[in-house]
mmCIF file of C-alpha atoms and ligand atoms in Angstrom:
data_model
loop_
_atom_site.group_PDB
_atom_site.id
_atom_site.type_symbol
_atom_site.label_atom_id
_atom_site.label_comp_id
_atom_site.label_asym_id
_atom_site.label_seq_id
_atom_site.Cartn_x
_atom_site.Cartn_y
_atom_site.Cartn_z
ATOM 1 C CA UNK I 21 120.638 115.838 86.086
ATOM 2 C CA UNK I 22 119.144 112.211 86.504
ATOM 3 C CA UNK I 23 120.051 110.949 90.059
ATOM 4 C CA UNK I 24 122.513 107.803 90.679
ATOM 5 C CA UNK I 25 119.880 106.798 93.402
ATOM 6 C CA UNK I 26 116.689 107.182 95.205
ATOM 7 C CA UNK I 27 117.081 109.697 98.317
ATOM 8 C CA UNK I 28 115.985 108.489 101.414
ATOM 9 C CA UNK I 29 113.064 110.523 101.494
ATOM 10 C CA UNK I 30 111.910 108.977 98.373
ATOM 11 C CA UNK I 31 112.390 105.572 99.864
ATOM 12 C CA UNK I 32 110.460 106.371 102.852
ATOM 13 C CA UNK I 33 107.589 107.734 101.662
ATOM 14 C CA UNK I 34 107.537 104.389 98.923
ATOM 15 C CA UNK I 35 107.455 102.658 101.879
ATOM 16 C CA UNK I 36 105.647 104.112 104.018
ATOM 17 C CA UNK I 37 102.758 104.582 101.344
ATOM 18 C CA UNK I 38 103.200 100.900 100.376
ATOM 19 C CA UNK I 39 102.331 99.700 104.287
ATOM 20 C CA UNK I 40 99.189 101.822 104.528
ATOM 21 C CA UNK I 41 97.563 100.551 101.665
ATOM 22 C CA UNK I 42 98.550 97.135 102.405
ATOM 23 C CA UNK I 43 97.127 97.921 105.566
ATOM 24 C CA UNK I 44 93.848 100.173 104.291
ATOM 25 C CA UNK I 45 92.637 97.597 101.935
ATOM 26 C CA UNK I 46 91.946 95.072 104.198
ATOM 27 C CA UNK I 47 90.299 97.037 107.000
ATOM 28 C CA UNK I 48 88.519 98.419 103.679
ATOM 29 C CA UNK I 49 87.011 95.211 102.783
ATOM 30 C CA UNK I 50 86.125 94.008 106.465
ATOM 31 C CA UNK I 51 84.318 97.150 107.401
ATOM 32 C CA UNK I 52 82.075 96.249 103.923
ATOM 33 C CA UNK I 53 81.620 93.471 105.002
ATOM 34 C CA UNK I 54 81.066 93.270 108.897
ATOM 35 C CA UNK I 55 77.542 94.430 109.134
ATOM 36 C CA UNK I 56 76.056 97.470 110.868
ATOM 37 C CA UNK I 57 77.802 98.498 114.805
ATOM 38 C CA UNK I 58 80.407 100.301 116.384
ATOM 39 C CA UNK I 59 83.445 98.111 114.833
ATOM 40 C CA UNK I 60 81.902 98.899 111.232
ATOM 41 C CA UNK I 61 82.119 102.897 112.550
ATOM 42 C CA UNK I 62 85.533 102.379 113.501
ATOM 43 C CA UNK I 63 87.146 100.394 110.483
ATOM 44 C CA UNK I 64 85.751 103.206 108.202
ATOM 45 C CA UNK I 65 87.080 106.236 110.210
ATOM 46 C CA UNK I 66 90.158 104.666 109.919
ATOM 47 C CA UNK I 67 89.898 103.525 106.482
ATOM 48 C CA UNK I 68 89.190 107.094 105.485
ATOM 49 C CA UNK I 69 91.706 108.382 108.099
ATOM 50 C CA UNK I 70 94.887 107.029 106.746
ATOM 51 C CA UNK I 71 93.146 106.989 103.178
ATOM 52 C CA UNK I 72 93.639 110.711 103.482
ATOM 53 C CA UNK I 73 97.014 110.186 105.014
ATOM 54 C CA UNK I 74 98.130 108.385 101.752
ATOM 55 C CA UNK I 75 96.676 111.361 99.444
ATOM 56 C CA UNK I 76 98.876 113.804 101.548
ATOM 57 C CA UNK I 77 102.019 111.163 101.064
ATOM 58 C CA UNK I 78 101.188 110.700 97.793
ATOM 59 C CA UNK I 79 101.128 114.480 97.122
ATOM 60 C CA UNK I 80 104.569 114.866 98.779
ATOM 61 C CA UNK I 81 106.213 112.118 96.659
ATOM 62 C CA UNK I 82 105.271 113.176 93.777
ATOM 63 C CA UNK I 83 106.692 116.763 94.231
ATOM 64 C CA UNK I 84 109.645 115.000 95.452
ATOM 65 C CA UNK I 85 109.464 113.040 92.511
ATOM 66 C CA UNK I 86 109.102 115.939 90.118
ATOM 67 C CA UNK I 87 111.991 117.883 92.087
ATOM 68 C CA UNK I 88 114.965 115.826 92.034
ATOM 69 C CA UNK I 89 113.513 112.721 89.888
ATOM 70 C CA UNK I 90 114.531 109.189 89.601
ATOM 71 C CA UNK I 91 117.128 106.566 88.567
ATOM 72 C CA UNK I 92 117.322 105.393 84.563
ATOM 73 C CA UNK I 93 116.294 101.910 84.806
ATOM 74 C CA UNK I 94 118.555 99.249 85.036
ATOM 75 C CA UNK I 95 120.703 98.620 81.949
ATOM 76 C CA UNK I 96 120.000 95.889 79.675
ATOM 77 C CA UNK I 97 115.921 96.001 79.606
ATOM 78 C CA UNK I 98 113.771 94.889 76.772
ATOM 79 C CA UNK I 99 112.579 97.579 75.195
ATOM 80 C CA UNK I 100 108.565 96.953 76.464
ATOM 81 C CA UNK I 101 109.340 96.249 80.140
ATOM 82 C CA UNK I 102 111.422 99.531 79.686
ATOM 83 C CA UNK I 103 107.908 101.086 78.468
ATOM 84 C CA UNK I 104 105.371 98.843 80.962
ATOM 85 C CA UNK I 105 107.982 100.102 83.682
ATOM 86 C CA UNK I 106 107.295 103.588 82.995
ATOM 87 C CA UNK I 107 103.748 103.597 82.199
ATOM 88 C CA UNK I 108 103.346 101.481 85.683
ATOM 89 C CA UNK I 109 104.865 104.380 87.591
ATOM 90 C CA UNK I 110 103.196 106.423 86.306
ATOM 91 C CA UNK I 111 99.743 104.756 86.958
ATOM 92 C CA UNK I 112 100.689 103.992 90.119
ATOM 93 C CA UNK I 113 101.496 107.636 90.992
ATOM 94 C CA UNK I 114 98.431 108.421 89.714
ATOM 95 C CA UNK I 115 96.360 106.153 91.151
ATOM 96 C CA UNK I 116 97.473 106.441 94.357
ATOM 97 C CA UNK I 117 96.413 110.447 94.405
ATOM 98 C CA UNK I 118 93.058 109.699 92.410
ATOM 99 C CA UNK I 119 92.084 106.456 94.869
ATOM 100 C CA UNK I 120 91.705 108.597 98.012
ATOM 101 C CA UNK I 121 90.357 111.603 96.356
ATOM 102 C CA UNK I 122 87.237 109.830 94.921
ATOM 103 C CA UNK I 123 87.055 108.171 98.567
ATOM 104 C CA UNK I 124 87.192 111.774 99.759
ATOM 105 C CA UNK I 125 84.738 113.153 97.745
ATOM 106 C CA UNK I 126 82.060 109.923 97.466
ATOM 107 C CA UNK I 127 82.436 110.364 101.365
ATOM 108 C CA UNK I 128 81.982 113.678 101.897
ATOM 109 C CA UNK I 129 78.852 113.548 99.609
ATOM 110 C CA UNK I 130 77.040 111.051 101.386
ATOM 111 C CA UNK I 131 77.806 111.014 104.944
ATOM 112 C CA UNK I 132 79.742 114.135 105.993
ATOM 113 C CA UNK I 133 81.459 115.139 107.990
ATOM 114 C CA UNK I 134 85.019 114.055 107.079
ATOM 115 C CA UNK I 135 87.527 113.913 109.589
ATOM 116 C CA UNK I 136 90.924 112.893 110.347
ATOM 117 C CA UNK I 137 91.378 110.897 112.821
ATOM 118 C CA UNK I 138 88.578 112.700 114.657
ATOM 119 C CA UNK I 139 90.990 115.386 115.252
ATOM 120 C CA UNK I 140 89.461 117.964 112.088
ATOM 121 C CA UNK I 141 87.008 118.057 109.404
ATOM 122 C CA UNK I 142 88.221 117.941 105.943
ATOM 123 C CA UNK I 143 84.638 117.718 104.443
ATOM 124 C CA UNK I 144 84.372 118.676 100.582
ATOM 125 C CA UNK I 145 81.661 120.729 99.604
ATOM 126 C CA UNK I 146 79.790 118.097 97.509
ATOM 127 C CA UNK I 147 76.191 118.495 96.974
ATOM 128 C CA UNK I 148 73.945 115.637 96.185
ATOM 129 C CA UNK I 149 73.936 113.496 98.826
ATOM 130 C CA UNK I 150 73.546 109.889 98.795
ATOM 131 C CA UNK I 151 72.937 108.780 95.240
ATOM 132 C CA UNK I 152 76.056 111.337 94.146
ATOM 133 C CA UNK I 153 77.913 109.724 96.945
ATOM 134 C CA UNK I 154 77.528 106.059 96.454
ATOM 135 C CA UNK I 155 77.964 106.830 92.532
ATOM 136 C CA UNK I 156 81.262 107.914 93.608
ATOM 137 C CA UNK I 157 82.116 105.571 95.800
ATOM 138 C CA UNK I 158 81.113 102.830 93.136
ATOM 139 C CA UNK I 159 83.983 104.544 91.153
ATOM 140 C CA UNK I 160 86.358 104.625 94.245
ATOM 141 C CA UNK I 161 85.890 100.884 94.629
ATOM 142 C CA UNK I 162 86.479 100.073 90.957
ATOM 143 C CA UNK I 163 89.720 101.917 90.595
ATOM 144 C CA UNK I 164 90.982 100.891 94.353
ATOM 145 C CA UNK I 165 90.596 97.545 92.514
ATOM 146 C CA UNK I 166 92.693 98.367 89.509
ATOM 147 C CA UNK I 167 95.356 99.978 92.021
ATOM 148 C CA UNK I 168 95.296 96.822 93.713
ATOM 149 C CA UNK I 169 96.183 94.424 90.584
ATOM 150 C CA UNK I 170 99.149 96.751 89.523
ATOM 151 C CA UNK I 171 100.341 96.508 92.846
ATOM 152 C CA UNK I 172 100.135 92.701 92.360
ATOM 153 C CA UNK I 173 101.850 93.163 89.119
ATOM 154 C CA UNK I 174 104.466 95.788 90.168
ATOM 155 C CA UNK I 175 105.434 93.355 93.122
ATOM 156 C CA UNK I 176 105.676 90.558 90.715
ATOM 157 C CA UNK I 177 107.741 92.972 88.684
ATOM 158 C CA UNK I 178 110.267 93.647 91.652
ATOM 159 C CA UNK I 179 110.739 89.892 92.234
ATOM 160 C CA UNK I 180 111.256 89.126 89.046
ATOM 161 C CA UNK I 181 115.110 91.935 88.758
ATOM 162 C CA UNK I 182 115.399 90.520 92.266
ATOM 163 C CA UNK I 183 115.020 86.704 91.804
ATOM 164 C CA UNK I 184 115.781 86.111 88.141
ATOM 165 C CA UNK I 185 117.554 89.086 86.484
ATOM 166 C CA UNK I 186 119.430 89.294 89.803
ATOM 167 C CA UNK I 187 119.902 93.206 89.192
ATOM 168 C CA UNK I 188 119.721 96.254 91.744
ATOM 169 C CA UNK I 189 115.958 97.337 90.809
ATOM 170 C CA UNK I 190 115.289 95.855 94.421
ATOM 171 C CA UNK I 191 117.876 96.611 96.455
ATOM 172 C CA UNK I 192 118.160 100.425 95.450
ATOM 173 C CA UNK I 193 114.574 100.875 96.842
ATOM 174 C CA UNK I 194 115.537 99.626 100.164
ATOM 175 C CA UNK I 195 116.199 101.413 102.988
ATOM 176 C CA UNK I 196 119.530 102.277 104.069
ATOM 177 C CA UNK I 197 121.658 101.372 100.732
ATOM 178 C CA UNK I 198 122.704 104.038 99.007
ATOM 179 C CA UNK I 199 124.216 102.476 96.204
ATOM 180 C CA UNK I 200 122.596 101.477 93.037
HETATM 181 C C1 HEM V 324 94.836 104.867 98.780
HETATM 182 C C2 HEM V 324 93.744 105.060 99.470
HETATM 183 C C3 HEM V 324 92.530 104.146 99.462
HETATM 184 C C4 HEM V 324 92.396 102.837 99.038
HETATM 185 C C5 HEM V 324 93.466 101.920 98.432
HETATM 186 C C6 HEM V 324 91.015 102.472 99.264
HETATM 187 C C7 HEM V 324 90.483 101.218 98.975
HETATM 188 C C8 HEM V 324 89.165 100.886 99.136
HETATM 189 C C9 HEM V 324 88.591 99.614 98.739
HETATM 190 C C10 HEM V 324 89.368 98.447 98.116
HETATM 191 C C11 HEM V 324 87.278 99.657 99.043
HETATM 192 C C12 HEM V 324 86.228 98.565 98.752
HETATM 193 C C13 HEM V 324 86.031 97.580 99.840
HETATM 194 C C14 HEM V 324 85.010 96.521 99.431
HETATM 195 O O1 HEM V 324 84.153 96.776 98.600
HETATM 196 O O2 HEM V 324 85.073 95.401 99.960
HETATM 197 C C15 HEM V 324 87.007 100.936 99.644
HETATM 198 C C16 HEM V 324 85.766 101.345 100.122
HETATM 199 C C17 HEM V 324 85.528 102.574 100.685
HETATM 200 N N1 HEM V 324 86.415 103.619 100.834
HETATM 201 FE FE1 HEM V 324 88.361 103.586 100.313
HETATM 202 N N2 HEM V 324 90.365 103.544 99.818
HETATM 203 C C18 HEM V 324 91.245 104.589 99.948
HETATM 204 C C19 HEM V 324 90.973 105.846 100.452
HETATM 205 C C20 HEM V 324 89.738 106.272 100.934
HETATM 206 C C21 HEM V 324 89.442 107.587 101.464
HETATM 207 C C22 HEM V 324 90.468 108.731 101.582
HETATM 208 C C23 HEM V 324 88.136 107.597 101.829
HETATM 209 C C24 HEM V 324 87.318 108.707 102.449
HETATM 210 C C25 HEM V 324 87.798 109.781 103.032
HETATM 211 C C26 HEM V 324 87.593 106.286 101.522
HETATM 212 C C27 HEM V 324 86.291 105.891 101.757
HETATM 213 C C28 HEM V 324 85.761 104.665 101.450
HETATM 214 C C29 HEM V 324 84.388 104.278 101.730
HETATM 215 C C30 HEM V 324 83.334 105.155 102.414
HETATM 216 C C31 HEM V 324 84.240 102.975 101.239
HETATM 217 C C32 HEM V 324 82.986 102.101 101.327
HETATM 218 C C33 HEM V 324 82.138 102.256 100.129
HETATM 219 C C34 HEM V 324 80.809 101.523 100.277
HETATM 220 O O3 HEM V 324 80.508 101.019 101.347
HETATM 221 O O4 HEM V 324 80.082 101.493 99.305
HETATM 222 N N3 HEM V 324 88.592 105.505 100.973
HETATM 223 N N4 HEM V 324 88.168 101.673 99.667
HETATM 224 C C1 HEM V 325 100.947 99.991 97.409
HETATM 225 C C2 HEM V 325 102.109 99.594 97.147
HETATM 226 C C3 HEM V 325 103.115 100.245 96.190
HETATM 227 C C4 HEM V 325 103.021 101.372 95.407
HETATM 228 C C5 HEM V 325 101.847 102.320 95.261
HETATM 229 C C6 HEM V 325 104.300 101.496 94.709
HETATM 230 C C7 HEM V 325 104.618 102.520 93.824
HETATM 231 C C8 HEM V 325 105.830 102.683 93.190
HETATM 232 C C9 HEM V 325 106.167 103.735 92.258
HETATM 233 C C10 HEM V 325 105.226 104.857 91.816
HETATM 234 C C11 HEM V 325 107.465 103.569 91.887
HETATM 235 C C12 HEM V 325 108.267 104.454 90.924
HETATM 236 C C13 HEM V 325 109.260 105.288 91.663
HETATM 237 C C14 HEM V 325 109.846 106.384 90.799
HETATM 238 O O1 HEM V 325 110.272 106.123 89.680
HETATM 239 O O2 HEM V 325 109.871 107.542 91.253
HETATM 240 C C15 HEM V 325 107.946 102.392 92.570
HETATM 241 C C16 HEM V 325 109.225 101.887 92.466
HETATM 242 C C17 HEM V 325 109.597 100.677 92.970
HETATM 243 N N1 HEM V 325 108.835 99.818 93.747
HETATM 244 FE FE1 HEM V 325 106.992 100.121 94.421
HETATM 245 N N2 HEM V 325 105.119 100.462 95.094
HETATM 246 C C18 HEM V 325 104.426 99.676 95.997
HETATM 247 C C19 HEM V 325 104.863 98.527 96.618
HETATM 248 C C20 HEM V 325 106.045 97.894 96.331
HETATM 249 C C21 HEM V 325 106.480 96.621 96.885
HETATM 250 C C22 HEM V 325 105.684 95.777 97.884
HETATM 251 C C23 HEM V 325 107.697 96.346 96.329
HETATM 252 C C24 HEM V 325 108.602 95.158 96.528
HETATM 253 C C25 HEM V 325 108.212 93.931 96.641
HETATM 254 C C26 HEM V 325 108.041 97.464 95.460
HETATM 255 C C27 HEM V 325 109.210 97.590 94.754
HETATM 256 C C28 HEM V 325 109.593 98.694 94.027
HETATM 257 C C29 HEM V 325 110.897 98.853 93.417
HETATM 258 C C30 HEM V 325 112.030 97.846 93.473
HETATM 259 C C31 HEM V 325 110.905 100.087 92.756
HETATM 260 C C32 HEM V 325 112.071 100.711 91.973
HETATM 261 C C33 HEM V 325 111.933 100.485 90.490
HETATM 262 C C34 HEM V 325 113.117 101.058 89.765
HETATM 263 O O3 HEM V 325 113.967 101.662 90.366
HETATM 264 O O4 HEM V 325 113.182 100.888 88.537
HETATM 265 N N3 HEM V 325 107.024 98.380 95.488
HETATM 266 N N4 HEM V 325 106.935 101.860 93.357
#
């Protein structure tokens, strides 16, 4: 049966999710662009740290996801935004699993090990070494990009029920109200 409402879980882990990239892409771009030392070292353990904590997140919410599902869209839609909605999810779920993984995998190519948060290696066993892993990392960066636009565009998306439709797309995302 299609829920009435997102379940808390479902709202933390958008969330939650949401604030690490916000929070990865920036430190991703800085450590790029800082120049060889031990700040560079630590922007991209961390970028690949919590880039891995995403992918785990990610992994989660979509089982959630697939489990107990999600609220129809509000009533009253066009029939495209109905379909860009959908298709947006759905490239956003995916995206947000494929991102890390090519991170993951251009990473663990070139410059093994892999760890989290220096606490254990997660290296995959990629052969090739650096050409393999900067081809994938090329990759990473271009879809990391396109992840990054349809965030710009969902966002845009959310303002626009919040601040002109004036509907409850918003406020049944956010934490705490139950209601749709
Ligand atoms: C949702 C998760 C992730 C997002 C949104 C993301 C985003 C990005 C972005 C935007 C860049 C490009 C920065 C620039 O060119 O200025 C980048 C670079 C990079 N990312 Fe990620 N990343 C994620 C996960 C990961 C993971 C899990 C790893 C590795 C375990 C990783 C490893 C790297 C590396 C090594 C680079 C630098 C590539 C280079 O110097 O050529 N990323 N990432
Ligand atoms: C990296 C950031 C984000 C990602 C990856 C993301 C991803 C997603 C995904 C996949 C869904 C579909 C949920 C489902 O149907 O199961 C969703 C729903 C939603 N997101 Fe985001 N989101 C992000 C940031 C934001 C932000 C910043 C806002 C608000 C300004 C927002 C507002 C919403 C709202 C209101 C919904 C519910 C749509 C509905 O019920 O029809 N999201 N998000």
């Amino acid at each position: 049966m299609t829920p009435t409402r997102y379940s808390s879980v479902q709202k933390f882990l958008h969330w939650t999710i949401a604030l690490l990239i916000f929070g990865l892409v920036p430190v991703a771009i800085t450590m790029t662009n800082i120049g060889e030392g031990e700040l560079q070292n630590r922007l991209f353990e961390l970028h690949k740290s919590t880039g891995l904590t995403v992918l785990a997140l990610a992994l989660a919410r979509i089982l959630v996801r697939a489990a107990r599902g999600a609220p129809a869209l509000v009533a009253g839609l066009p029939a495209w935004q109905r379909k860009a909605a959908r298709a947006s999810h759905y490239a956003l779920y995916g995206l947000i699993v494929l991102v890390p993984v090519l991170g993951w995998a251009g990473t663990s190519a070139c410059c093994a090990p892999v760890k989290w948060f220096g606490l254990f290696s997660l290296t995959l066993p990629i052969s090739g070494g650096m050409p393999v892993g900067e081809a994938i990392l090329k990759v990473h960066m271009a879809v990391a990009s396109l992840l990054v636009l349809l965030v710009f565009i969902h966002i845009g998306a959310a303002l626009h029920h919040h601040v002109i439709r004036r509907d409850a797309t918003l406020r049944r995302m956010l934490p705490g109200r139950s209601e749709v």
